[in-house]
Amino acid sequence: MKKIFLLTFAVAALISCKSDDNQAAPGEVNLVFKNQVAGNDLILSSQTYTNASGESYRVNELKYIISDIVLIGSNGQEFVVPQSESYFVVNEADNGSKTLSIPEVEGRKYSKIRFGFGVDQSNYPLNGVNNFIPTAEETGMLWSWSAGYKFIKFEGDYDTDTSTDAPFIIHVGSHGTTLDNYKTIELDLSTDISVNDNTNNVNLIFDVARVFDAGLQSFSLQEKDDIQVDPVYAPIIASNISTAFSTE
Amino acid sequence: MIKQFYILFLIVLLSACGENEPYEDAPVAEDPLEETLEVDVALTLEIPDYFPDLTYDLSQNPPTQNGFVLGKKLFYDGRLASDGVVSCGFCHIQAFAFTHHTHITSHGVNGAIGKRNAQPLHNLAFMQEFTWDGAAGHLDAQPIIPITAEVEMNNTFNNIVTTLSQDPEYVEMFAAAFDNGQIDPDNILKALSQFMLMMVSADSKYDRFLRNDGTTLTSDETAGLGLFEAKCSSCHSGVLQTDQTYRNNGLSIDPEFNDIGRYRVTGQPSDSLKFKVPSLRNIEATFPYMHDGRIPDLEAVLDHYSDGIVDSPTLDPLLRNADGSLGIPLTEAEKAQIIAFLKTLTDDNFIFDDRFAEF
């Protein structure tokens, strides 16, 4: 009796496998982040750039949080990276941090990617998100006075008409219901990837220049060079950043 | 010299006890939760039906005995701080409804002094946001602030995980409390929450009066309740005496701290100098008062509201009177009656509850 049951089960399992279009084996997907300024790789400290307001600036530090990664199949099926393993800090100064490895991605063809910039407050601190704390601590992405995260830490110096090397500090996060700067970004992949027991790379460009100017909302550092908990400028930056990513 | 200082200190301490001692007797609490069980059991929050709805989603982190016992051990463990001494319980002392009674603002590691007075811990399962300015939106996230703040416990979660992982007792306790058995920040914070969620204070004289168990209020307490409802409850509303909003209650700015309050959290100038309206449960035991502990006793608190309001652009409109004067008009007799009522909010069964005690 038991044998028959097992046999039936095995047949059923086989049939269900066959009826599923997902026949490819799981594989690894690497998201490779490239920080650029208008098409050129970002060089920390030594390189001077010019923003949309005509100000010369240098970047000393650039870190940001990428979270809630979802790969979207050609037929709309989604592979959602388990929440507790879906929080990363991309740090320009640390090459290893710029490649986010997603293991065990379901085998199929993917044509889109969706991810969060920052930490979604509606999830926080559920689903193991608190296990991201040590990473955030090590990279200085935790505020010391608030139970939240800096979504971006962007610091450097700039020149004005009257001074050179004036520091700028941009730290943007969410602060309660009044200031929610988490952004979801969805992009078409430049070419579809087929996950099937293999490793695929997806290159993602972050255009740093767009922090200052994304066409609609621009600001100059002279206007505001210390943006931390800022109900006016932080949302502008977050919305600029939501358009700053592209696939390569 | 040192001896003299100590004696002086003792005298001050003794006289302070004499004046402020709020408790008559120490009731015996029922079934303290002390043991880690082989088979864990779920714990139930005992909540009166007149309490507000829970804000904490218990299904995300259901309290169990093993989680509670672990949370309690963590709460009282100085190794959560960088100096191995300053535990959560160092500033949140049960006898004072988990406040830091002998200090105006809280002390941290290496003699560091914070700029705020430790808040009491009770009925946290009903609060929407935490800390004086609402910088934590969830109970599971709140301890991140004191644990990592330089002037408090000055530690990192990395350090804590390493320290705890080397202690066989913790390894066992995490395994007994959580399905995945991991010693990680998520479980550390969940265990702390389980311990704190159980801190329901609902057995004050006022509660027994509300439950209609035959307890009666004295004539002063009754008059005080009426006055409180008329003059205080627009902010200190409901059975927990807080509407959980942030307000500027007319304290002068202390240049030593220059604390801008909720402005720091929201970046909105309109939130400058606003602090959370605190629950007044166990208020008798939680002196000194206000976010920076500047006011030593309840009489002085009411004097502040009647005569001490300092005007500023964000002053709460409820403290402005039609005739242009500021504050809440109160006679001395009325103040005494309000204080008589406030003392009915003291819950000795909570303050002496063995389940929450360090030893």
Coordinates of C-alpha atoms in Angstrom, one line a residue:
Chain A
M1 CA 0.0 0.0 0.0
K2 CA 2.8 2.3 1.0
K3 CA 4.7 1.5 -2.2
I4 CA 1.7 2.3 -4.3
F5 CA 1.3 5.6 -2.5
L6 CA 5.0 6.5 -3.1
L7 CA 4.8 5.6 -6.7
T8 CA 1.7 7.7 -7.2
F9 CA 3.4 10.5 -5.5
A10 CA 6.5 10.2 -7.7
V11 CA 4.4 10.2 -10.8
A12 CA 2.5 13.2 -9.6
A13 CA 5.7 15.0 -8.8
L14 CA 7.0 14.2 -12.3
I15 CA 3.9 15.4 -14.0
S16 CA 3.9 18.6 -12.0
C17 CA 7.5 19.2 -13.0
K18 CA 6.6 18.7 -16.6
S19 CA 3.6 20.9 -16.5
D20 CA 5.7 23.7 -15.1
D21 CA 7.4 25.7 -17.7
N22 CA 10.3 26.3 -15.3
Q23 CA 12.6 23.5 -16.3
A24 CA 15.9 25.3 -16.1
A25 CA 18.2 24.8 -13.1
P26 CA 18.9 27.6 -10.6
G27 CA 21.9 29.7 -11.1
E28 CA 23.8 32.7 -9.8
V29 CA 23.1 36.3 -10.9
N30 CA 25.7 39.0 -10.1
L31 CA 24.5 42.6 -10.0
V32 CA 27.5 44.7 -10.9
F33 CA 27.1 48.3 -9.9
K34 CA 29.2 50.9 -11.7
N35 CA 29.2 54.4 -10.3
Q36 CA 29.8 57.0 -13.1
V37 CA 29.6 60.7 -13.7
A38 CA 28.0 61.3 -17.1
G39 CA 29.4 58.2 -18.7
N40 CA 32.8 58.2 -17.0
D41 CA 33.8 55.9 -14.1
L42 CA 33.7 57.8 -10.8
I43 CA 37.1 58.5 -9.4
L44 CA 37.2 59.4 -5.8
S45 CA 38.9 62.5 -4.4
S46 CA 41.3 63.4 -7.2
Q47 CA 38.9 64.0 -10.0
T48 CA 36.9 67.2 -10.3
Y49 CA 33.5 67.2 -11.8
T50 CA 31.0 69.9 -12.7
N51 CA 27.4 69.7 -11.8
A52 CA 24.4 71.1 -13.6
S53 CA 24.7 74.4 -11.6
G54 CA 28.2 74.8 -12.9
E55 CA 29.9 74.0 -9.6
S56 CA 33.1 72.1 -9.5
Y57 CA 33.0 69.2 -7.0
R58 CA 35.0 66.2 -5.9
V59 CA 33.5 63.1 -4.3
N60 CA 35.3 61.6 -1.3
E61 CA 32.8 59.0 -0.3
L62 CA 29.8 57.4 -2.0
K63 CA 27.8 54.6 -0.4
Y64 CA 24.2 53.5 -0.8
I65 CA 21.8 50.8 0.2
I66 CA 20.3 48.5 -2.4
S67 CA 17.5 46.2 -1.1
D68 CA 14.4 44.2 -2.0
I69 CA 15.8 42.8 -5.2
V70 CA 13.4 41.1 -7.6
L71 CA 14.2 39.6 -11.0
I72 CA 11.3 39.6 -13.4
G73 CA 10.9 36.9 -16.0
S74 CA 9.9 37.5 -19.6
N75 CA 6.5 36.2 -18.9
G76 CA 6.1 38.3 -15.7
Q77 CA 7.1 35.6 -13.2
E78 CA 9.1 37.1 -10.4
F79 CA 12.1 35.7 -8.5
V80 CA 12.1 37.6 -5.1
V81 CA 15.4 37.4 -3.3
P82 CA 14.6 36.4 0.3
Q83 CA 14.1 39.5 2.3
S84 CA 16.6 38.7 5.0
E85 CA 19.3 38.3 2.3
S86 CA 18.3 41.2 0.2
Y87 CA 20.1 44.2 1.8
F88 CA 23.4 45.5 0.5
V89 CA 25.7 48.5 0.9
V90 CA 27.4 49.5 -2.4
N91 CA 30.6 51.4 -1.4
E92 CA 32.6 53.1 -4.2
A93 CA 35.8 52.6 -2.2
D94 CA 35.3 48.8 -1.9
N95 CA 35.3 47.0 -5.2
G96 CA 33.9 43.8 -3.7
S97 CA 30.8 45.6 -2.4
K98 CA 29.9 46.7 -5.9
T99 CA 29.0 43.1 -7.0
L100 CA 25.9 41.8 -5.3
S101 CA 25.8 38.0 -5.8
I102 CA 22.4 36.5 -5.8
P103 CA 22.7 32.7 -5.4
E104 CA 20.0 30.1 -6.2
V105 CA 18.1 32.2 -8.6
E106 CA 15.2 30.2 -10.1
G107 CA 16.1 29.0 -13.6
R108 CA 14.3 30.9 -16.3
K109 CA 14.7 33.8 -18.7
Y110 CA 14.7 37.3 -17.0
S111 CA 14.1 40.6 -18.8
K112 CA 13.7 43.1 -15.9
I113 CA 15.0 43.9 -12.5
R114 CA 13.4 45.8 -9.7
F115 CA 15.1 46.9 -6.5
G116 CA 14.8 49.3 -3.6
F117 CA 17.0 52.3 -2.9
G118 CA 17.2 52.4 0.9
V119 CA 15.2 50.4 3.4
D120 CA 11.4 50.1 3.0
Q121 CA 9.9 51.3 6.3
S122 CA 6.8 49.2 5.8
N123 CA 9.1 46.2 6.2
Y124 CA 11.3 47.6 8.9
P125 CA 12.3 46.0 11.2
L126 CA 10.4 42.8 10.1
N127 CA 11.6 39.9 8.0
G128 CA 15.1 39.8 9.4
V129 CA 15.9 43.3 8.3
N130 CA 17.6 43.9 11.6
N131 CA 20.3 41.4 10.6
F132 CA 21.5 44.1 8.2
I133 CA 22.5 46.2 11.2
P134 CA 26.2 44.9 11.4
T135 CA 26.8 45.7 7.7
A136 CA 25.3 49.1 8.1
E137 CA 27.3 49.7 11.3
E138 CA 30.6 48.8 9.5
T139 CA 29.9 51.1 6.6
G140 CA 28.6 54.0 8.7
M141 CA 25.1 53.7 7.2
L142 CA 23.3 53.8 10.6
W143 CA 22.3 57.1 12.2
S144 CA 23.6 57.2 15.8
W145 CA 20.5 58.9 17.2
S146 CA 17.8 57.2 15.2
A147 CA 16.8 53.7 14.6
G148 CA 17.1 54.0 10.8
Y149 CA 19.5 53.8 7.9
K150 CA 21.3 56.3 5.7
F151 CA 20.2 55.3 2.3
I152 CA 23.0 57.3 0.7
K153 CA 26.2 58.7 2.1
F154 CA 27.6 61.1 -0.4
E155 CA 30.3 63.4 0.7
G156 CA 33.0 65.6 -0.9
D157 CA 34.0 69.2 -1.4
Y158 CA 33.2 71.8 -3.9
D159 CA 34.3 75.2 -5.1
T160 CA 32.2 78.4 -5.0
D161 CA 32.9 81.9 -6.4
T162 CA 34.4 82.8 -3.0
S163 CA 35.8 79.6 -1.6
T164 CA 37.4 76.3 -2.6
D165 CA 37.1 72.9 -1.0
A166 CA 33.9 73.7 0.9
P167 CA 32.7 70.4 2.3
F168 CA 29.3 68.9 1.2
I169 CA 27.5 66.2 3.1
I170 CA 24.5 64.4 1.8
H171 CA 22.8 61.8 3.9
V172 CA 19.3 60.7 3.0
G173 CA 17.1 58.3 4.8
S174 CA 13.5 57.9 5.8
H175 CA 12.2 59.3 9.0
G176 CA 8.8 58.1 10.1
T177 CA 5.7 58.7 8.1
T178 CA 6.5 62.3 7.4
L179 CA 9.7 61.7 5.4
D180 CA 9.8 58.5 3.4
N181 CA 12.6 58.6 0.9
Y182 CA 12.6 54.9 0.0
K183 CA 12.4 54.4 -3.8
T184 CA 11.6 51.4 -5.9
I185 CA 13.4 51.3 -9.2
E186 CA 12.5 49.0 -12.1
L187 CA 14.6 48.7 -15.2
D188 CA 14.5 46.6 -18.4
L189 CA 17.7 44.5 -18.8
S190 CA 19.7 45.6 -21.8
T191 CA 19.7 41.9 -22.9
D192 CA 17.6 39.2 -21.4
I193 CA 19.5 36.7 -19.2
S194 CA 18.8 33.0 -19.1
V195 CA 19.5 31.4 -15.7
N196 CA 20.2 27.7 -16.1
D197 CA 22.9 26.4 -13.8
N198 CA 25.2 29.2 -14.8
T199 CA 26.4 32.7 -13.7
N200 CA 24.9 35.8 -15.3
N201 CA 26.1 39.4 -14.8
V202 CA 23.8 42.4 -14.9
N203 CA 25.6 45.7 -15.1
L204 CA 23.9 48.6 -13.4
I205 CA 25.1 52.2 -13.9
F206 CA 24.5 54.8 -11.2
D207 CA 25.0 58.3 -12.6
V208 CA 26.2 60.3 -9.7
A209 CA 25.6 63.6 -11.5
R210 CA 21.9 63.0 -11.4
V211 CA 21.9 63.4 -7.6
F212 CA 22.2 67.1 -8.3
D213 CA 20.1 67.2 -11.3
A214 CA 17.7 64.8 -12.9
G215 CA 16.2 67.2 -15.4
L216 CA 13.2 68.2 -13.3
Q217 CA 14.6 69.1 -9.9
S218 CA 18.1 70.4 -9.6
F219 CA 19.8 72.1 -6.8
S220 CA 23.2 73.7 -6.3
L221 CA 25.6 72.9 -3.4
Q222 CA 25.8 76.6 -2.7
E223 CA 22.1 76.6 -2.1
K224 CA 22.4 73.6 0.3
D225 CA 25.6 71.7 1.0
D226 CA 24.6 69.9 4.2
I227 CA 21.6 67.8 3.6
Q228 CA 20.9 65.3 6.3
V229 CA 17.4 65.1 7.8
D230 CA 15.9 67.6 5.3
P231 CA 12.2 67.6 4.4
V232 CA 12.9 69.8 1.3
Y233 CA 16.1 68.6 -0.3
A234 CA 16.2 64.9 0.8
P235 CA 13.0 64.1 -1.2
I236 CA 14.4 65.9 -4.2
I237 CA 17.6 63.9 -4.0
A238 CA 15.7 60.6 -3.5
S239 CA 13.5 61.4 -6.5
N240 CA 16.6 62.3 -8.6
I241 CA 18.3 59.1 -7.6
S242 CA 15.2 57.1 -8.6
T243 CA 16.1 58.1 -12.2
A244 CA 19.9 57.8 -11.9
F245 CA 20.2 54.0 -12.5
S246 CA 20.3 52.4 -15.9
T247 CA 21.3 49.0 -17.2
E248 CA 24.3 48.4 -19.5
Chain B
M1 CA 36.8 64.4 52.1
I2 CA 35.6 61.5 50.1
K3 CA 34.0 60.0 53.2
Q4 CA 32.2 63.3 53.9
F5 CA 30.9 63.3 50.4
Y6 CA 29.6 59.8 50.8
I7 CA 27.8 60.6 54.0
L8 CA 26.4 63.7 52.4
F9 CA 25.3 61.6 49.5
L10 CA 23.7 59.1 51.8
I11 CA 21.8 61.8 53.7
V12 CA 20.6 63.2 50.4
L13 CA 19.6 59.8 49.3
L14 CA 17.8 59.0 52.5
S15 CA 16.0 62.3 52.7
A16 CA 15.1 61.9 49.0
C17 CA 13.6 58.5 49.8
G18 CA 11.7 60.0 52.7
E19 CA 10.1 62.7 50.6
N20 CA 9.4 60.7 47.5
E21 CA 9.0 57.1 48.6
P22 CA 5.9 56.2 46.7
Y23 CA 5.4 52.7 47.9
E24 CA 3.8 51.5 51.1
D25 CA 4.5 47.8 50.8
A26 CA 6.1 45.4 48.4
P27 CA 3.4 43.1 47.1
V28 CA 4.4 39.6 46.1
A29 CA 4.2 39.0 42.4
E30 CA 2.9 35.8 41.0
D31 CA 4.8 33.2 39.0
P32 CA 8.1 34.8 38.1
L33 CA 9.4 33.6 34.7
E34 CA 12.9 32.5 35.4
E35 CA 13.7 29.2 33.8
T36 CA 14.5 28.3 30.2
L37 CA 12.1 25.4 29.5
E38 CA 12.8 22.3 27.5
V39 CA 9.5 22.8 25.8
D40 CA 8.9 26.5 25.3
V41 CA 5.4 27.9 26.2
A42 CA 3.6 30.9 24.7
L43 CA 3.0 33.9 27.0
T44 CA -0.2 35.9 27.1
L45 CA -0.3 39.6 27.6
E46 CA -2.9 40.4 30.3
I47 CA -4.6 43.4 29.0
P48 CA -7.7 45.0 30.5
D49 CA -10.6 45.5 28.0
Y50 CA -10.5 49.3 28.5
F51 CA -6.9 49.6 27.2
P52 CA -6.2 50.8 23.7
D53 CA -5.5 48.4 20.8
L54 CA -2.1 46.8 20.6
T55 CA 0.2 48.6 18.2
Y56 CA 2.7 45.7 18.3
D57 CA 1.9 42.9 15.9
L58 CA 2.4 39.9 18.3
S59 CA 2.1 37.4 15.4
Q60 CA 5.5 38.7 14.1
N61 CA 7.2 38.0 17.4
P62 CA 5.0 36.0 19.7
P63 CA 6.3 36.2 23.3
T64 CA 7.3 32.9 24.8
Q65 CA 8.8 32.0 28.2
N66 CA 12.2 31.2 26.7
G67 CA 12.2 34.4 24.6
F68 CA 11.2 36.4 27.7
V69 CA 13.9 34.8 29.9
L70 CA 16.5 35.5 27.2
G71 CA 15.3 39.1 26.7
K72 CA 15.5 39.7 30.5
K73 CA 19.0 38.3 30.6
L74 CA 20.0 40.6 27.7
F75 CA 18.3 43.6 29.3
Y76 CA 20.3 43.2 32.4
D77 CA 23.6 42.2 30.8
G78 CA 26.3 44.9 30.8
R79 CA 28.1 43.1 28.0
L80 CA 25.7 44.7 25.6
A81 CA 27.7 47.9 26.3
S82 CA 31.2 48.6 25.2
D83 CA 32.4 48.9 28.8
G84 CA 30.7 45.7 29.9
V85 CA 28.8 47.5 32.6
V86 CA 26.1 49.8 31.3
S87 CA 23.2 47.5 30.6
C88 CA 19.7 48.5 29.6
G89 CA 18.7 48.0 33.2
F90 CA 21.4 50.5 34.3
C91 CA 19.3 53.4 33.2
H92 CA 15.9 51.6 33.3
I93 CA 15.5 50.6 37.0
Q94 CA 12.4 48.7 37.8
A95 CA 11.8 50.3 41.2
F96 CA 11.4 53.7 39.4
A97 CA 9.2 52.2 36.7
F98 CA 12.3 51.6 34.7
T99 CA 13.7 55.1 34.8
H100 CA 17.1 56.4 35.9
H101 CA 15.9 58.0 39.0
T102 CA 19.0 59.4 40.6
H103 CA 20.2 61.0 37.4
I104 CA 18.7 64.0 35.6
T105 CA 19.9 63.0 32.2
S106 CA 21.1 59.5 31.6
H107 CA 24.7 58.3 32.0
G108 CA 26.4 56.0 29.6
V109 CA 29.8 54.3 29.2
N110 CA 33.0 56.0 30.4
G111 CA 31.0 58.6 32.4
A112 CA 29.4 60.0 29.3
I113 CA 26.2 62.0 30.0
G114 CA 23.3 62.0 27.6
K115 CA 21.0 64.9 27.1
R116 CA 17.8 63.2 27.9
N117 CA 16.1 61.6 30.9
A118 CA 15.5 57.9 30.5
Q119 CA 11.8 57.2 29.8
P120 CA 9.9 54.7 31.8
L121 CA 9.2 51.3 30.3
H122 CA 5.7 50.0 30.5
N123 CA 2.8 49.4 28.2
L124 CA 5.1 49.6 25.2
A125 CA 2.9 47.2 23.3
F126 CA 0.5 50.1 22.9
M127 CA 2.9 52.8 21.7
Q128 CA 3.2 53.8 18.1
E129 CA 6.7 55.4 18.3
F130 CA 9.5 55.4 20.8
T131 CA 11.9 57.7 22.5
W132 CA 11.2 61.4 23.4
D133 CA 11.3 62.5 19.8
G134 CA 9.9 59.4 18.0
A135 CA 13.2 58.4 16.4
A136 CA 12.2 54.7 16.5
G137 CA 9.1 53.6 14.8
H138 CA 9.0 50.1 16.1
L139 CA 9.8 48.5 19.4
D140 CA 12.2 46.0 17.8
A141 CA 14.3 48.9 16.5
Q142 CA 14.3 51.1 19.5
P143 CA 17.3 49.4 21.4
I144 CA 19.5 50.1 18.3
I145 CA 19.7 53.7 19.5
P146 CA 20.9 53.2 23.1
I147 CA 23.1 50.2 22.2
T148 CA 25.0 52.1 19.5
A149 CA 24.9 55.7 20.8
E150 CA 28.3 56.9 21.9
V151 CA 26.9 58.5 25.1
E152 CA 24.9 55.4 26.0
M153 CA 26.1 51.9 25.4
N154 CA 28.5 52.8 22.6
N155 CA 28.6 49.2 21.2
T156 CA 28.2 47.6 17.9
F157 CA 25.9 44.7 17.1
N158 CA 28.9 42.9 15.6
N159 CA 30.6 43.0 18.9
I160 CA 27.5 41.9 20.8
V161 CA 27.0 38.9 18.5
T162 CA 30.6 37.9 18.9
T163 CA 30.5 38.3 22.7
L164 CA 27.2 36.3 23.1
S165 CA 28.3 33.6 20.7
Q166 CA 31.2 32.8 22.9
D167 CA 29.0 32.3 25.9
P168 CA 27.6 28.7 26.0
E169 CA 24.6 29.8 28.1
Y170 CA 23.5 32.3 25.5
V171 CA 24.0 29.7 22.7
E172 CA 21.6 27.4 24.6
M173 CA 19.2 30.2 25.3
F174 CA 18.9 31.4 21.7
A175 CA 18.5 27.9 20.6
A176 CA 15.7 27.4 23.1
A177 CA 14.0 30.7 22.3
F178 CA 14.0 30.8 18.5
D179 CA 13.3 28.3 15.7
N180 CA 16.5 29.2 13.8
G181 CA 18.5 29.4 17.1
Q182 CA 20.7 32.1 15.7
I183 CA 22.5 34.6 17.8
D184 CA 21.9 37.6 15.5
P185 CA 20.7 41.2 15.8
D186 CA 17.2 40.2 14.7
N187 CA 16.8 37.6 17.5
I188 CA 18.6 39.8 20.1
L189 CA 16.1 42.6 19.4
K190 CA 13.1 40.2 19.3
A191 CA 14.0 38.8 22.7
L192 CA 14.4 42.3 24.1
S193 CA 11.0 43.1 22.7
Q194 CA 9.4 39.9 24.2
F195 CA 10.7 40.9 27.6
M196 CA 9.5 44.5 27.2
L197 CA 6.1 43.7 25.7
M198 CA 5.2 41.8 28.8
M199 CA 5.7 44.9 30.9
V200 CA 2.0 45.7 31.0
S201 CA 1.2 48.0 33.9
A202 CA -2.6 47.8 34.5
D203 CA -3.0 47.3 38.2
S204 CA -2.9 50.7 39.7
K205 CA -5.6 52.0 42.1
Y206 CA -7.0 53.9 39.1
D207 CA -7.2 50.6 37.2
R208 CA -9.0 48.9 40.0
F209 CA -11.4 51.8 40.1
L210 CA -11.9 51.5 36.4
R211 CA -12.6 47.8 36.7
N212 CA -15.2 48.6 39.3
D213 CA -13.8 46.1 41.7
G214 CA -15.1 48.1 44.7
T215 CA -12.1 50.4 44.9
T216 CA -13.1 53.9 45.5
L217 CA -11.2 57.1 45.0
T218 CA -10.9 59.6 47.9
S219 CA -12.6 62.9 47.5
D220 CA -9.3 64.6 46.6
E221 CA -8.5 61.9 44.0
T222 CA -12.0 62.2 42.6
A223 CA -11.7 65.9 42.4
G224 CA -8.2 65.5 40.9
L225 CA -9.6 63.1 38.2
G226 CA -12.2 65.7 37.3
L227 CA -9.6 68.5 37.1
F228 CA -7.3 66.3 35.1
E229 CA -10.0 65.5 32.6
A230 CA -10.9 69.1 32.2
K231 CA -7.4 70.6 32.1
C232 CA -4.8 67.9 31.1
S233 CA -6.5 65.2 29.1
S234 CA -6.6 67.0 25.8
C235 CA -2.9 65.9 25.5
H236 CA -2.7 63.3 28.2
S237 CA -5.7 61.5 26.8
G238 CA -7.1 58.0 27.3
V239 CA -6.3 55.4 29.9
L240 CA -2.6 55.6 29.2
Q241 CA -2.8 59.5 29.5
T242 CA -1.1 60.1 26.2
D243 CA -2.3 61.0 22.7
Q244 CA 1.1 59.9 21.5
T245 CA 1.7 63.3 19.7
Y246 CA 4.7 65.6 20.0
R247 CA 4.2 69.0 21.5
N248 CA 6.1 72.0 22.8
N249 CA 5.0 72.4 26.4
G250 CA 6.7 75.7 27.0
L251 CA 10.0 74.7 28.6
S252 CA 12.8 77.2 28.2
I253 CA 15.7 76.1 26.0
D254 CA 18.5 74.7 28.1
P255 CA 21.7 76.1 26.3
E256 CA 23.7 73.2 27.7
F257 CA 21.8 70.7 25.5
N258 CA 20.0 73.0 23.0
D259 CA 17.7 70.0 22.4
I260 CA 15.5 70.7 19.4
G261 CA 13.3 67.7 20.0
R262 CA 11.4 66.2 17.2
Y263 CA 12.8 68.7 14.7
R264 CA 15.9 66.4 14.6
V265 CA 13.7 63.5 13.4
T266 CA 11.5 65.2 10.8
G267 CA 13.7 68.2 9.8
Q268 CA 10.5 70.3 10.0
P269 CA 11.1 73.6 11.7
S270 CA 7.5 73.3 12.9
D271 CA 8.6 70.4 15.1
S272 CA 11.2 72.4 16.9
L273 CA 11.2 71.9 20.7
K274 CA 8.4 69.3 20.5
F275 CA 8.6 66.1 22.6
K276 CA 6.4 63.1 23.0
V277 CA 3.5 63.5 25.4
P278 CA 4.4 60.9 27.9
S279 CA 2.1 58.3 29.5
L280 CA 1.5 59.3 33.1
R281 CA 1.3 55.7 34.3
N282 CA 3.6 55.3 37.4
I283 CA 4.4 59.0 37.2
E284 CA 4.9 59.2 40.9
A285 CA 7.9 56.9 40.6
T286 CA 9.5 58.3 37.5
F287 CA 10.9 61.6 38.8
P288 CA 12.6 63.8 37.7
Y289 CA 10.3 65.0 35.0
M290 CA 10.4 66.3 31.4
H291 CA 12.7 65.1 28.5
D292 CA 15.8 66.4 30.3
G293 CA 14.7 65.7 33.8
R294 CA 14.8 69.4 34.8
I295 CA 11.8 69.3 37.1
P296 CA 12.3 67.4 40.3
D297 CA 8.7 66.7 41.5
L298 CA 5.1 66.8 40.5
E299 CA 4.3 70.0 42.4
A300 CA 7.0 71.8 40.3
V301 CA 5.6 70.2 37.1
L302 CA 2.1 71.7 37.8
D303 CA 3.8 75.0 38.7
H304 CA 5.4 74.9 35.3
Y305 CA 2.0 74.5 33.6
S306 CA 0.3 77.2 35.6
D307 CA 3.0 79.8 35.8
G308 CA 6.2 78.7 34.0
I309 CA 5.3 78.5 30.3
V310 CA 7.8 80.1 28.0
D311 CA 6.5 81.4 24.7
S312 CA 8.1 80.3 21.4
P313 CA 6.8 80.0 17.9
T314 CA 6.0 76.3 18.2
L315 CA 4.4 76.5 21.7
D316 CA 1.4 74.2 21.8
P317 CA -1.8 76.3 21.0
L318 CA -3.6 74.6 23.9
L319 CA -1.2 76.4 26.2
R320 CA -2.4 79.8 24.9
N321 CA -5.4 81.3 26.5
A322 CA -8.0 83.6 24.8
D323 CA -6.8 86.6 26.9
G324 CA -3.3 86.2 25.6
S325 CA -1.9 84.6 28.8
L326 CA 0.0 81.3 28.7
G327 CA -0.5 78.1 30.6
I328 CA -3.1 76.2 32.5
P329 CA -4.8 78.2 35.3
L330 CA -4.6 76.1 38.5
T331 CA -5.0 77.0 42.1
E332 CA -2.8 75.4 44.7
A333 CA -5.7 73.3 46.0
E334 CA -6.4 72.1 42.5
K335 CA -2.8 71.2 42.0
A336 CA -2.8 69.1 45.2
Q337 CA -5.9 67.3 44.0
I338 CA -4.5 66.6 40.5
I339 CA -1.4 65.2 42.2
A340 CA -3.6 63.0 44.4
F341 CA -5.2 61.6 41.3
L342 CA -1.8 61.1 39.6
K343 CA -0.6 59.0 42.5
T344 CA -3.5 56.6 41.9
L345 CA -1.6 55.7 38.6
T346 CA 1.2 54.1 40.6
D347 CA 1.2 50.3 40.1
D348 CA 3.1 48.6 42.9
N349 CA 2.3 45.2 41.5
F350 CA 4.2 46.2 38.4
I351 CA 7.0 48.0 40.1
F352 CA 7.7 45.0 42.3
D353 CA 6.8 42.3 39.8
D354 CA 9.5 39.7 40.2
R355 CA 9.1 38.6 36.6
F356 CA 10.9 41.8 35.5
A357 CA 13.4 42.0 38.4
E358 CA 17.1 41.9 37.8
F359 CA 17.7 39.6 40.8

